[in-house]
Amino acid sequence: MSEIKTKRPRVRFQVIHYYLIPIVALIVWWGMLIAMLICWGVQGHPIYSFMNGEYQSPVYLSDIGATNLQPLFISCAGFQAIFFVGTLIAGMFLRKTNRIQPYISYHQPRLAIASIILAIIGQLGILFVSIFNTKNFHSVHLTMVGIFIAFIFFSCCCDFGVSFIFGTRPSLLDPVHETVIFGNGRLSNLYFLSFVSKIVWLVVAIVFAACFGYYMKHGDDSLSAKFEWCICFWYGFLLVLWSIDMVPSAIRKFRSKHPELYQTNQYDYEKQSVGANWEDDLHNHARNQSSMIDDQPTFVNSPIMQNQQLAQQQYQPMVQGNEIPANAAYSRQEGVGYTSAPQQAYTVAR
């Protein structure tokens, strides 16, 4: 007899969710860039009067933004700034409320807060870049460009540090995130892969920025402007990476609304009221034995979970029917298989 093939549900997610925040910023930013380039092309690639009549192709973004398109520049720069900062705030909110992998070190919330503060300053810089145009406020304009680049760089460094801690400490991740591990090595996990992709983005951005400044200093404005446009479009890919980081929350939201399609367990974030209480555990532990504190307590390593693990080792329940053994809470979560006579999906009672 041929084996009955099972079907696994496709990867599904809540369409309207937090991951769309950086996507909105991306659409607005890239839309502005494309619109400004199209307008400059339709106008016949003009060389503006404040450029001293020097031929240049393409012109700088700031040159186009100093024309009648300045209102577009200001509105889109301000709009994307709000959603850029909102992305970082949403990421911290999702981790604090256990909708995605919670923080596993008390350094991570500090890095997240620093990233938000630096991003606010940097985004104010790009807003002032659009307001103080290069035509009438050239020196102020260049200063604001420098502030934007510098503070966004440090903001990214802080945010990437959060991913680095996740990626280099996979043993501290909560059980429902075990599926992010794809190998036997300590760094064989999706969080470290996310960190590496962000570092690649950062290195390329630094190269573009260095070339932009170098050729501007040496008077090759055409080549310098090309690198400026490269930076502007490359900037949008950072928002894509942040959107990907938030997708697990949308997936978990869909799973919680459609439990009949999946196997779940009592530690699923959407099903538990406690979540990852590493901060509370650390605070309570500090009152008693401050010398034994480390920076890595998580829900997995909390006293509640340790007691649960001991109980599971001592008392192994019998598997009957559709009951799940207690240690199945730590197994990888997979979609329920469907056969010609589909079984009811189940969840573990708390």
Coordinates of C-alpha atoms in Angstrom, one line a residue:
M1 CA 0.0 0.0 0.0
S2 CA 1.2 3.4 -0.8
E3 CA 1.9 5.7 2.1
I4 CA -0.6 8.4 2.7
K5 CA 0.9 11.8 2.0
T6 CA 0.3 14.5 4.5
K7 CA -0.1 18.1 3.8
R8 CA 1.2 20.9 5.9
P9 CA -0.4 24.3 6.1
R10 CA 1.3 27.0 4.2
V11 CA 3.1 29.8 6.1
R12 CA 0.3 32.2 6.8
F13 CA 0.3 35.5 8.6
Q14 CA -2.0 38.3 9.7
V15 CA -1.9 40.7 6.7
I16 CA -2.5 43.9 8.6
H17 CA 0.1 43.9 11.3
Y18 CA 3.2 45.6 12.7
Y19 CA 5.5 44.5 10.0
L20 CA 3.8 47.0 7.7
I21 CA 5.1 50.0 9.6
P22 CA 8.6 50.0 8.0
I23 CA 7.0 49.0 4.6
V24 CA 4.9 52.2 4.7
A25 CA 8.1 54.2 5.4
L26 CA 9.8 52.4 2.5
I27 CA 7.0 53.1 0.0
V28 CA 6.9 56.8 0.9
W29 CA 10.7 57.2 0.7
W30 CA 11.2 55.3 -2.5
G31 CA 8.1 56.9 -4.0
M32 CA 9.5 60.3 -3.2
L33 CA 12.9 59.5 -4.8
I34 CA 11.4 58.1 -8.0
A35 CA 9.0 61.0 -8.3
M36 CA 11.8 63.5 -8.0
L37 CA 13.9 61.7 -10.5
I38 CA 11.0 61.5 -13.0
C39 CA 10.3 65.2 -12.6
W40 CA 13.9 66.1 -13.2
G41 CA 13.9 64.0 -16.3
V42 CA 10.7 65.3 -17.6
Q43 CA 11.9 68.9 -17.2
G44 CA 14.8 68.0 -19.5
H45 CA 17.6 67.3 -16.9
P46 CA 18.0 71.0 -16.0
I47 CA 21.1 72.5 -14.4
Y48 CA 19.7 74.9 -11.8
S49 CA 20.8 78.5 -11.4
F50 CA 22.2 78.0 -7.9
M51 CA 24.5 75.3 -9.3
N52 CA 26.7 78.0 -10.9
G53 CA 26.0 76.6 -14.4
E54 CA 28.2 73.5 -14.0
Y55 CA 27.1 70.5 -15.9
Q56 CA 26.1 67.6 -13.7
S57 CA 24.2 64.3 -14.4
P58 CA 22.5 63.4 -12.3
V59 CA 22.1 66.3 -9.9
Y60 CA 22.0 65.9 -6.2
L61 CA 18.8 65.0 -4.4
S62 CA 19.2 68.2 -2.4
D63 CA 19.3 70.2 -5.7
I64 CA 16.0 68.8 -6.8
G65 CA 14.6 69.3 -3.3
A66 CA 15.5 73.0 -3.4
T67 CA 13.1 73.7 -6.4
N68 CA 9.4 73.7 -6.5
L69 CA 9.5 70.1 -5.3
Q70 CA 10.6 71.2 -1.8
P71 CA 7.1 70.6 -0.3
L72 CA 7.2 67.0 -1.6
F73 CA 10.7 66.6 -0.1
I74 CA 9.6 68.0 3.3
S75 CA 6.4 66.1 3.6
C76 CA 7.8 62.7 2.6
A77 CA 11.0 63.1 4.7
G78 CA 8.9 63.9 7.7
F79 CA 6.4 61.1 7.0
Q80 CA 9.1 58.4 6.7
A81 CA 10.8 59.8 9.8
I82 CA 7.7 59.1 11.9
F83 CA 7.4 55.6 10.6
F84 CA 11.2 55.0 10.9
V85 CA 11.2 55.8 14.6
G86 CA 7.8 54.0 14.9
T87 CA 9.4 50.9 13.6
L88 CA 12.0 50.8 16.4
I89 CA 9.3 51.6 19.0
A90 CA 7.1 48.8 17.6
G91 CA 10.0 46.4 17.7
M92 CA 10.6 47.1 21.4
F93 CA 6.9 46.9 22.1
L94 CA 6.6 43.5 20.5
R95 CA 9.5 42.1 22.5
K96 CA 8.3 43.7 25.8
T97 CA 4.8 42.2 25.3
N98 CA 6.2 38.8 24.2
R99 CA 4.7 38.9 20.7
I100 CA 8.1 38.1 19.3
Q101 CA 11.2 36.7 21.0
P102 CA 11.6 38.7 24.2
Y103 CA 14.9 40.2 25.3
I104 CA 17.3 37.7 26.9
S105 CA 19.7 40.2 28.4
Y106 CA 19.2 43.5 30.3
H107 CA 21.6 45.1 27.8
Q108 CA 19.1 44.7 25.0
P109 CA 16.4 47.1 26.2
R110 CA 19.1 49.6 26.9
L111 CA 20.4 49.3 23.3
A112 CA 16.8 49.5 22.0
I113 CA 16.1 52.7 23.9
A114 CA 19.5 54.2 22.8
S115 CA 18.6 53.2 19.2
I116 CA 15.3 55.0 19.4
I117 CA 16.7 58.2 20.9
L118 CA 19.5 58.3 18.3
A119 CA 17.0 57.6 15.5
I120 CA 14.8 60.5 16.6
I121 CA 17.8 62.9 16.4
G122 CA 18.9 61.5 13.1
Q123 CA 15.4 61.8 11.6
L124 CA 15.1 65.3 12.8
G125 CA 18.3 65.8 10.8
I126 CA 16.8 64.6 7.5
L127 CA 13.7 66.7 8.2
F128 CA 15.9 69.8 8.6
V129 CA 17.8 68.8 5.5
S130 CA 14.6 69.2 3.5
I131 CA 13.5 72.4 5.3
F132 CA 16.9 74.2 5.0
N133 CA 17.5 73.8 1.3
T134 CA 20.9 73.9 -0.3
K135 CA 20.0 76.9 -2.3
N136 CA 19.4 79.4 0.6
F137 CA 21.0 77.6 3.6
H138 CA 23.9 75.7 2.1
S139 CA 26.1 75.4 5.2
V140 CA 23.1 74.5 7.5
H141 CA 22.0 72.0 4.9
L142 CA 25.3 70.2 4.9
T143 CA 25.5 70.2 8.7
M144 CA 22.0 68.5 8.9
V145 CA 23.1 65.9 6.3
G146 CA 26.1 65.1 8.6
I147 CA 23.8 64.8 11.6
F148 CA 21.4 62.6 9.8
I149 CA 24.1 60.2 8.6
A150 CA 26.0 60.1 11.9
F151 CA 23.0 59.5 14.2
I152 CA 21.3 57.0 12.0
F153 CA 24.6 55.1 11.8
F154 CA 24.9 54.9 15.6
S155 CA 21.2 54.1 15.9
C156 CA 21.7 51.1 13.6
C157 CA 24.7 50.0 15.6
C158 CA 22.6 49.8 18.7
D159 CA 19.8 48.0 17.0
F160 CA 22.1 45.5 15.4
G161 CA 23.6 44.8 18.8
V162 CA 20.2 43.4 19.9
S163 CA 20.3 41.0 17.0
F164 CA 23.9 40.0 17.8
I165 CA 23.0 39.0 21.3
F166 CA 20.1 36.9 20.1
G167 CA 22.2 35.3 17.5
T168 CA 25.1 34.4 19.7
R169 CA 23.1 33.0 22.6
P170 CA 20.6 30.6 21.0
S171 CA 20.4 28.5 24.1
L172 CA 18.5 31.3 25.9
L173 CA 15.7 31.6 23.4
D174 CA 12.2 30.6 24.5
P175 CA 11.0 27.1 23.4
V176 CA 8.6 28.3 20.8
H177 CA 11.6 29.8 18.9
E178 CA 13.5 26.6 18.7
T179 CA 12.6 26.4 15.0
V180 CA 15.0 29.3 14.2
I181 CA 17.9 27.0 14.8
F182 CA 18.9 25.3 11.5
G183 CA 22.2 23.6 12.4
N184 CA 24.4 22.3 15.2
G185 CA 26.7 25.3 15.5
R186 CA 26.1 28.0 18.0
L187 CA 25.7 30.6 15.3
S188 CA 23.4 28.4 13.1
N189 CA 20.2 30.3 13.8
L190 CA 18.1 32.9 12.0
Y191 CA 18.9 35.6 14.5
F192 CA 22.6 35.5 13.7
L193 CA 21.7 35.4 10.0
S194 CA 19.6 38.5 10.5
F195 CA 22.6 40.2 12.2
V196 CA 25.0 39.3 9.4
S197 CA 22.6 40.6 6.8
K198 CA 22.3 43.9 8.7
I199 CA 26.1 44.2 8.9
V200 CA 26.4 43.6 5.2
W201 CA 23.8 46.4 4.7
L202 CA 25.8 48.7 7.0
V203 CA 29.2 48.0 5.3
V204 CA 27.7 48.7 1.8
A205 CA 26.1 51.9 3.2
I206 CA 29.5 53.1 4.6
V207 CA 31.1 52.4 1.2
F208 CA 28.5 54.4 -0.6
A209 CA 28.7 57.3 1.9
A210 CA 32.6 57.3 1.7
C211 CA 32.5 57.5 -2.1
F212 CA 29.8 60.2 -2.0
G213 CA 32.0 62.4 0.3
Y214 CA 35.3 61.6 -1.5
Y215 CA 34.1 62.5 -5.0
M216 CA 32.3 65.6 -3.7
K217 CA 35.5 66.8 -2.1
H218 CA 37.5 66.2 -5.3
G219 CA 35.0 68.1 -7.5
D220 CA 33.5 65.1 -9.4
D221 CA 29.9 66.1 -8.6
S222 CA 28.3 63.8 -11.2
L223 CA 29.9 60.7 -9.7
S224 CA 29.3 61.9 -6.2
A225 CA 25.6 62.4 -7.0
K226 CA 25.3 58.9 -8.3
F227 CA 26.6 57.5 -5.0
E228 CA 24.2 59.8 -3.1
W229 CA 21.3 58.3 -5.0
C230 CA 22.6 54.8 -4.3
I231 CA 22.7 55.6 -0.6
C232 CA 19.1 57.0 -0.7
F233 CA 17.7 53.8 -2.3
W234 CA 20.0 51.5 -0.3
Y235 CA 18.6 53.1 2.8
G236 CA 15.2 51.6 2.0
F237 CA 16.5 48.0 2.3
L238 CA 17.2 48.6 6.0
L239 CA 13.4 49.0 6.4
V240 CA 12.9 45.7 4.6
L241 CA 15.2 43.9 7.1
W242 CA 13.3 45.4 10.0
S243 CA 10.0 44.4 8.5
I244 CA 11.2 40.8 8.2
D245 CA 12.1 40.9 11.9
M246 CA 8.5 41.6 12.7
V247 CA 6.9 39.0 10.5
P248 CA 6.9 36.3 13.3
S249 CA 4.5 38.4 15.2
A250 CA 2.1 38.4 12.2
I251 CA 2.5 34.6 11.9
R252 CA 1.8 34.0 15.6
K253 CA -1.2 36.3 15.4
F254 CA -2.7 34.2 12.6
R255 CA -1.9 31.0 14.5
S256 CA -3.7 32.3 17.6
K257 CA -6.8 33.1 15.5
H258 CA -6.8 29.8 13.6
P259 CA -5.6 27.2 16.2
E260 CA -7.4 24.4 14.3
L261 CA -4.7 24.5 11.7
Y262 CA -1.7 24.0 14.0
Q263 CA -0.3 22.1 16.9
T264 CA 0.3 24.5 19.8
N265 CA 1.5 24.1 23.3
Q266 CA 1.0 25.8 26.6
Y267 CA 4.1 28.0 26.1
D268 CA 2.8 29.7 22.9
Y269 CA 3.1 33.4 23.5
E270 CA -0.4 34.1 22.3
K271 CA -1.8 31.5 24.8
Q272 CA 0.1 32.5 27.9
S273 CA -0.6 35.3 30.2
V274 CA 2.9 35.4 31.8
G275 CA 5.3 35.4 28.9
A276 CA 9.0 35.7 29.3
N277 CA 9.4 37.1 32.8
W278 CA 13.2 37.4 32.8
E279 CA 13.0 41.0 34.0
D280 CA 10.8 40.2 37.0
D281 CA 12.9 37.1 37.8
L282 CA 16.0 39.3 37.8
H283 CA 14.4 41.9 39.9
N284 CA 13.1 39.5 42.5
H285 CA 16.3 37.5 42.5
A286 CA 18.3 40.6 43.2
R287 CA 16.6 41.1 46.5
N288 CA 17.9 37.8 47.8
Q289 CA 21.1 36.7 46.2
S290 CA 22.6 39.6 44.3
S291 CA 26.0 37.8 44.0
M292 CA 24.4 35.1 41.8
I293 CA 22.8 37.4 39.2
D294 CA 23.8 37.1 35.6
D295 CA 22.5 39.1 32.6
Q296 CA 20.8 36.1 31.0
P297 CA 17.6 35.0 32.8
T298 CA 14.7 34.3 30.5
F299 CA 11.4 32.6 30.7
V300 CA 13.1 29.4 29.8
N301 CA 15.6 29.6 32.6
S302 CA 13.2 31.1 35.2
P303 CA 12.4 29.2 38.4
I304 CA 8.9 28.5 37.0
M305 CA 10.3 26.8 34.0
Q306 CA 13.0 25.0 35.9
N307 CA 10.4 23.5 38.3
Q308 CA 8.3 22.6 35.3
Q309 CA 11.2 20.7 33.7
L310 CA 11.9 18.8 36.9
A311 CA 8.3 17.8 37.2
Q312 CA 8.3 16.6 33.6
Q313 CA 11.4 14.5 34.2
Q314 CA 9.9 12.9 37.3
Y315 CA 6.4 12.3 36.1
Q316 CA 6.0 11.1 32.5
P317 CA 2.3 10.9 31.7
M318 CA 1.0 8.1 29.5
V319 CA 0.2 9.0 25.9
Q320 CA -3.4 8.2 25.2
G321 CA -5.3 9.2 22.1
N322 CA -4.5 12.7 21.1
E323 CA -2.8 13.7 24.4
I324 CA 0.6 15.2 24.1
P325 CA 3.4 14.2 26.6
A326 CA 4.6 17.0 28.8
N327 CA 8.0 17.2 27.2
A328 CA 6.4 17.8 23.8
A329 CA 6.2 21.5 24.9
Y330 CA 9.9 21.7 23.9
S331 CA 9.6 20.0 20.6
R332 CA 9.5 21.9 17.3
Q333 CA 6.1 23.2 16.3
E334 CA 4.9 22.0 12.9
G335 CA 1.7 22.2 11.1
V336 CA -0.9 19.4 11.6
G337 CA -0.8 16.8 8.9
Y338 CA -4.0 16.4 6.9
T339 CA -5.0 13.0 5.4
S340 CA -8.1 11.8 3.7
A341 CA -9.7 11.6 7.1
P342 CA -8.4 14.8 8.8
Q343 CA -8.1 14.7 12.5
Q344 CA -9.0 17.6 14.8
A345 CA -6.1 19.8 15.7
Y346 CA -5.5 20.1 19.3
T347 CA -3.9 22.4 21.9
V348 CA -2.6 21.6 25.3
A349 CA -4.6 22.8 28.2
R350 CA -2.8 25.2 30.5

